[in-house]
Amino acid sequence: MLLDVPRSGIDLRGSVHRIAALGRHNLILRLRDPGQMISYVAMPMVLMLVLRPLYVKALDAGATQVATGLMVMFSVFAISLAGNAILSERTWRTWDRLRVSRAPAAELLIGKTLPLFVVMVTQQSILLVYGCLAIGLPVPPNPLVVLMSIVIWAFALLAIGAALATIVRSHGELSVISDVGALTLSSLGGALVPLSLMPEWAQTVAPASPGYWALTMMQAAVAGDLAGTMRPAAVLLAIGVLAGAFAARRLARGWGRGGLM
């Protein structure tokens, strides 16, 4: 098997082969059950159309608020996708087999989440284009800045989802944490209502939410404000690195093994 290629020193080629093998396997699993991801694209599209008149009438930048807000909100729900990709292996009692292969914890995480990373970047890109065509979202003057923002946000979300998968003990527990957390983080971040219209206490705690930084970054990127994009991007990168390192450490120490279920 590709996962069993012996390691000697820095085996970059072997690492790429192992990650590719895991990635192909998880891509097949995702393509066989695309319903959840399709819903995370279809639902925000419908809500954008329904809520657009209200936001445009109430806010000066109503189209930007409704498009970017729903993009962020429904991307947060995808945390459960990353968590389930790892948790399913534990449920199937196959995670221990992966752990005893030549692939270290970091490679296992990358291989499990890489297909989801592509899916999430595609989801956000589709919603952005849809927002420009159907909602009246201004066409970003610098698409590369927007793409960078989407990539960073997807990385942070997948790292958080992977970290959650090493803590929870069941799919139900993961679902509750992901769904409640998604609504809380995105709402506090200003995805549904601009921060200026929220209670003072909500404005105070908003920076503690990754959704706040994601929305700030996305709106700055859409406006072509590179300087305004960099700070929230750095915060989200730090969150992703910390969450990913936490997940890799727990898996390397055996805390993600099937026997803990």
CSV table of C-alpha atoms in Angstrom, one decimal:
chain,number,residue,atom,x,y,z
A,1,MET,CA,0.0,0.0,0.0
A,2,LEU,CA,1.1,3.6,-0.6
A,3,LEU,CA,0.6,4.3,3.1
A,4,ASP,CA,3.2,1.7,4.0
A,5,VAL,CA,6.1,3.2,2.1
A,6,PRO,CA,9.1,3.1,4.5
A,7,ARG,CA,10.3,6.5,5.8
A,8,SER,CA,13.9,7.4,5.9
A,9,GLY,CA,14.8,11.0,6.8
A,10,ILE,CA,12.7,13.6,5.0
A,11,ASP,CA,10.8,11.4,2.6
A,12,LEU,CA,9.0,14.1,0.7
A,13,ARG,CA,8.0,11.9,-2.3
A,14,GLY,CA,6.7,9.2,0.0
A,15,SER,CA,4.7,11.8,2.0
A,16,VAL,CA,3.1,13.1,-1.2
A,17,HIS,CA,2.1,9.6,-2.2
A,18,ARG,CA,0.6,8.8,1.2
A,19,ILE,CA,-1.4,12.1,1.3
A,20,ALA,CA,-2.5,11.5,-2.3
A,21,ALA,CA,-3.7,8.0,-1.4
A,22,LEU,CA,-5.7,9.3,1.6
A,23,GLY,CA,-7.0,12.2,-0.5
A,24,ARG,CA,-8.3,10.0,-3.3
A,25,HIS,CA,-10.0,7.7,-0.8
A,26,ASN,CA,-11.8,10.6,1.0
A,27,LEU,CA,-12.7,12.2,-2.3
A,28,ILE,CA,-14.5,9.0,-3.3
A,29,LEU,CA,-16.4,9.0,0.0
A,30,ARG,CA,-17.4,12.6,-0.4
A,31,LEU,CA,-18.6,12.2,-4.0
A,32,ARG,CA,-20.7,9.2,-3.0
A,33,ASP,CA,-22.6,11.3,-0.4
A,34,PRO,CA,-22.7,14.9,-1.7
A,35,GLY,CA,-26.1,15.8,-0.2
A,36,GLN,CA,-24.8,17.8,2.8
A,37,MET,CA,-22.4,19.9,0.7
A,38,ILE,CA,-25.1,20.6,-2.0
A,39,SER,CA,-27.4,21.9,0.8
A,40,TYR,CA,-24.7,24.3,2.0
A,41,VAL,CA,-24.7,25.8,-1.5
A,42,ALA,CA,-28.4,25.7,-2.3
A,43,MET,CA,-29.7,27.1,1.0
A,44,PRO,CA,-27.6,30.3,1.1
A,45,MET,CA,-28.6,30.9,-2.5
A,46,VAL,CA,-32.2,30.8,-1.6
A,47,LEU,CA,-31.8,32.9,1.5
A,48,MET,CA,-29.8,35.5,-0.5
A,49,LEU,CA,-32.7,36.0,-2.9
A,50,VAL,CA,-35.3,36.1,-0.1
A,51,LEU,CA,-33.4,38.5,2.2
A,52,ARG,CA,-31.8,40.8,-0.4
A,53,PRO,CA,-34.7,43.3,-0.6
A,54,LEU,CA,-34.8,43.7,3.2
A,55,TYR,CA,-31.0,44.2,3.5
A,56,VAL,CA,-30.8,46.6,0.5
A,57,LYS,CA,-33.6,48.7,1.9
A,58,ALA,CA,-32.2,48.8,5.4
A,59,LEU,CA,-28.5,49.1,4.7
A,60,ASP,CA,-26.3,51.1,2.4
A,61,ALA,CA,-24.2,48.1,1.5
A,62,GLY,CA,-27.1,45.6,1.9
A,63,ALA,CA,-26.1,43.4,-1.0
A,64,THR,CA,-22.5,43.0,0.4
A,65,GLN,CA,-23.9,42.3,3.9
A,66,VAL,CA,-26.3,39.6,2.8
A,67,ALA,CA,-24.0,37.9,0.4
A,68,THR,CA,-20.8,37.8,2.5
A,69,GLY,CA,-22.8,37.2,5.7
A,70,LEU,CA,-24.5,34.0,4.4
A,71,MET,CA,-21.2,32.9,2.7
A,72,VAL,CA,-19.6,33.0,6.2
A,73,MET,CA,-22.5,31.5,8.0
A,74,PHE,CA,-22.9,28.4,5.8
A,75,SER,CA,-19.2,27.8,5.5
A,76,VAL,CA,-19.1,27.5,9.3
A,77,PHE,CA,-21.6,24.6,9.1
A,78,ALA,CA,-18.9,22.8,7.1
A,79,ILE,CA,-16.9,22.3,10.3
A,80,SER,CA,-19.0,19.1,10.8
A,81,LEU,CA,-17.7,17.8,7.4
A,82,ALA,CA,-14.1,17.9,8.6
A,83,GLY,CA,-15.0,16.4,11.9
A,84,ASN,CA,-17.1,13.6,10.4
A,85,ALA,CA,-14.3,12.7,8.0
A,86,ILE,CA,-12.1,11.8,11.0
A,87,LEU,CA,-14.8,10.6,13.3
A,88,SER,CA,-16.2,8.2,10.8
A,89,GLU,CA,-12.8,6.3,10.8
A,90,ARG,CA,-13.1,6.0,14.5
A,91,THR,CA,-16.7,4.8,14.3
A,92,TRP,CA,-15.7,2.2,11.6
A,93,ARG,CA,-12.8,1.1,13.9
A,94,THR,CA,-10.4,1.8,11.0
A,95,TRP,CA,-8.5,4.8,12.5
A,96,ASP,CA,-6.1,2.5,14.4
A,97,ARG,CA,-5.1,0.9,11.1
A,98,LEU,CA,-4.3,4.4,9.7
A,99,ARG,CA,-2.3,5.3,12.8
A,100,VAL,CA,0.0,2.2,12.6
A,101,SER,CA,0.8,3.0,8.9
A,102,ARG,CA,3.8,4.9,7.8
A,103,ALA,CA,1.8,8.1,7.6
A,104,PRO,CA,2.3,10.4,10.7
A,105,ALA,CA,-0.5,12.3,12.2
A,106,ALA,CA,0.1,15.5,10.1
A,107,GLU,CA,-0.2,13.5,6.9
A,108,LEU,CA,-3.3,11.8,8.1
A,109,LEU,CA,-5.0,15.1,8.8
A,110,ILE,CA,-3.9,16.6,5.5
A,111,GLY,CA,-5.1,13.5,3.5
A,112,LYS,CA,-8.4,13.5,5.3
A,113,THR,CA,-9.2,17.2,4.9
A,114,LEU,CA,-7.6,18.0,1.5
A,115,PRO,CA,-10.7,16.9,-0.5
A,116,LEU,CA,-12.9,18.9,1.8
A,117,PHE,CA,-10.6,21.9,1.4
A,118,VAL,CA,-11.2,21.8,-2.3
A,119,VAL,CA,-14.9,21.4,-1.8
A,120,MET,CA,-15.1,24.4,0.6
A,121,VAL,CA,-13.1,26.7,-1.7
A,122,THR,CA,-15.4,25.7,-4.5
A,123,GLN,CA,-18.5,26.3,-2.4
A,124,GLN,CA,-17.4,29.8,-1.4
A,125,SER,CA,-16.4,30.6,-5.0
A,126,ILE,CA,-19.8,29.6,-6.3
A,127,LEU,CA,-21.6,31.7,-3.7
A,128,LEU,CA,-19.4,34.7,-4.5
A,129,VAL,CA,-20.1,34.5,-8.2
A,130,TYR,CA,-23.8,33.9,-7.5
A,131,GLY,CA,-23.8,37.0,-5.3
A,132,CYS,CA,-22.3,39.1,-8.1
A,133,LEU,CA,-24.7,37.8,-10.7
A,134,ALA,CA,-28.0,37.6,-8.8
A,135,ILE,CA,-27.7,39.7,-5.6
A,136,GLY,CA,-25.9,42.8,-6.8
A,137,LEU,CA,-22.7,42.1,-4.9
A,138,PRO,CA,-20.0,44.5,-6.4
A,139,VAL,CA,-17.5,42.6,-8.6
A,140,PRO,CA,-14.3,42.5,-6.5
A,141,PRO,CA,-11.6,44.7,-8.1
A,142,ASN,CA,-8.9,42.2,-7.0
A,143,PRO,CA,-10.1,38.6,-7.3
A,144,LEU,CA,-6.8,37.2,-6.0
A,145,VAL,CA,-7.3,38.9,-2.7
A,146,VAL,CA,-10.8,37.3,-2.5
A,147,LEU,CA,-9.4,33.9,-3.4
A,148,MET,CA,-6.7,34.3,-0.7
A,149,SER,CA,-9.4,35.1,1.9
A,150,ILE,CA,-11.5,32.1,0.9
A,151,VAL,CA,-8.4,29.8,1.1
A,152,ILE,CA,-7.5,31.1,4.6
A,153,TRP,CA,-11.0,30.8,5.9
A,154,ALA,CA,-11.4,27.2,4.6
A,155,PHE,CA,-8.1,26.3,6.2
A,156,ALA,CA,-9.1,27.7,9.6
A,157,LEU,CA,-12.5,25.9,9.5
A,158,LEU,CA,-11.0,22.5,8.5
A,159,ALA,CA,-8.4,22.8,11.3
A,160,ILE,CA,-11.2,23.6,13.9
A,161,GLY,CA,-13.3,20.7,12.6
A,162,ALA,CA,-10.3,18.3,12.9
A,163,ALA,CA,-9.6,19.5,16.4
A,164,LEU,CA,-13.2,18.9,17.4
A,165,ALA,CA,-13.1,15.4,16.0
A,166,THR,CA,-10.3,14.5,18.4
A,167,ILE,CA,-12.4,15.6,21.4
A,168,VAL,CA,-16.0,14.5,20.8
A,169,ARG,CA,-17.0,10.8,21.2
A,170,SER,CA,-20.0,10.6,18.8
A,171,HIS,CA,-21.4,12.0,15.6
A,172,GLY,CA,-24.4,13.4,17.6
A,173,GLU,CA,-22.1,15.3,19.9
A,174,LEU,CA,-20.2,16.7,17.0
A,175,SER,CA,-23.4,17.7,15.2
A,176,VAL,CA,-24.6,19.6,18.3
A,177,ILE,CA,-21.4,21.4,18.8
A,178,SER,CA,-21.0,22.2,15.1
A,179,ASP,CA,-24.6,23.4,14.5
A,180,VAL,CA,-24.9,25.5,17.7
A,181,GLY,CA,-21.3,26.7,17.3
A,182,ALA,CA,-21.9,27.7,13.7
A,183,LEU,CA,-25.0,29.8,14.5
A,184,THR,CA,-23.3,31.4,17.5
A,185,LEU,CA,-20.0,32.2,15.9
A,186,SER,CA,-21.5,33.5,12.7
A,187,SER,CA,-24.2,35.5,14.4
A,188,LEU,CA,-21.8,37.1,16.9
A,189,GLY,CA,-19.5,37.8,14.0
A,190,GLY,CA,-22.2,40.0,12.3
A,191,ALA,CA,-23.2,37.5,9.6
A,192,LEU,CA,-26.9,38.1,10.1
A,193,VAL,CA,-27.0,41.6,11.6
A,194,PRO,CA,-24.2,44.2,11.2
A,195,LEU,CA,-22.2,44.8,14.4
A,196,SER,CA,-23.3,48.4,14.5
A,197,LEU,CA,-26.9,47.3,15.0
A,198,MET,CA,-26.1,44.7,17.6
A,199,PRO,CA,-26.2,45.1,21.4
A,200,GLU,CA,-23.2,46.6,23.1
A,201,TRP,CA,-22.3,43.3,24.8
A,202,ALA,CA,-22.4,41.5,21.5
A,203,GLN,CA,-20.1,44.1,19.9
A,204,THR,CA,-17.7,43.6,22.8
A,205,VAL,CA,-17.4,39.8,22.5
A,206,ALA,CA,-17.6,39.7,18.7
A,207,PRO,CA,-13.8,39.7,18.1
A,208,ALA,CA,-13.7,36.4,20.1
A,209,SER,CA,-15.5,34.8,17.2
A,210,PRO,CA,-13.7,33.5,14.1
A,211,GLY,CA,-16.8,34.5,12.2
A,212,TYR,CA,-16.1,38.1,13.0
A,213,TRP,CA,-12.6,38.0,11.5
A,214,ALA,CA,-13.9,36.0,8.5
A,215,LEU,CA,-16.6,38.5,7.7
A,216,THR,CA,-14.3,41.4,8.2
A,217,MET,CA,-11.7,39.8,5.9
A,218,MET,CA,-14.3,38.8,3.3
A,219,GLN,CA,-15.9,42.3,3.1
A,220,ALA,CA,-12.5,44.0,2.9
A,221,ALA,CA,-11.5,41.6,0.2
A,222,VAL,CA,-14.6,42.2,-1.9
A,223,ALA,CA,-14.0,45.9,-1.6
A,224,GLY,CA,-10.4,45.4,-2.8
A,225,ASP,CA,-9.0,46.6,0.6
A,226,LEU,CA,-5.8,44.6,0.8
A,227,ALA,CA,-4.6,46.4,4.0
A,228,GLY,CA,-8.0,45.7,5.7
A,229,THR,CA,-7.8,42.1,4.6
A,230,MET,CA,-4.4,41.3,6.1
A,231,ARG,CA,-5.1,41.6,9.8
A,232,PRO,CA,-8.1,39.3,10.0
A,233,ALA,CA,-6.3,36.9,7.6
A,234,ALA,CA,-3.4,36.7,10.0
A,235,VAL,CA,-5.8,36.1,13.0
A,236,LEU,CA,-7.5,33.3,11.1
A,237,LEU,CA,-4.2,31.8,10.0
A,238,ALA,CA,-3.1,31.7,13.6
A,239,ILE,CA,-6.3,30.0,14.7
A,240,GLY,CA,-6.0,27.4,11.9
A,241,VAL,CA,-2.3,26.6,12.8
A,242,LEU,CA,-3.1,26.3,16.5
A,243,ALA,CA,-6.2,24.1,15.9
A,244,GLY,CA,-4.3,22.0,13.4
A,245,ALA,CA,-1.3,21.5,15.7
A,246,PHE,CA,-3.7,20.6,18.6
A,247,ALA,CA,-5.5,18.0,16.4
A,248,ALA,CA,-2.2,16.5,15.2
A,249,ARG,CA,-0.8,16.3,18.7
A,250,ARG,CA,-3.8,14.5,20.0
A,251,LEU,CA,-3.8,12.0,17.1
A,252,ALA,CA,-0.1,11.4,17.5
A,253,ARG,CA,-0.5,10.7,21.2
A,254,GLY,CA,-3.3,8.2,20.5
A,255,TRP,CA,-6.2,10.3,21.8
A,256,GLY,CA,-8.1,9.8,18.6
A,257,ARG,CA,-7.9,6.0,18.6
A,258,GLY,CA,-11.0,3.9,18.0
A,259,GLY,CA,-11.0,2.5,21.6
A,260,LEU,CA,-11.9,5.9,23.0
A,261,MET,CA,-15.3,5.7,21.3
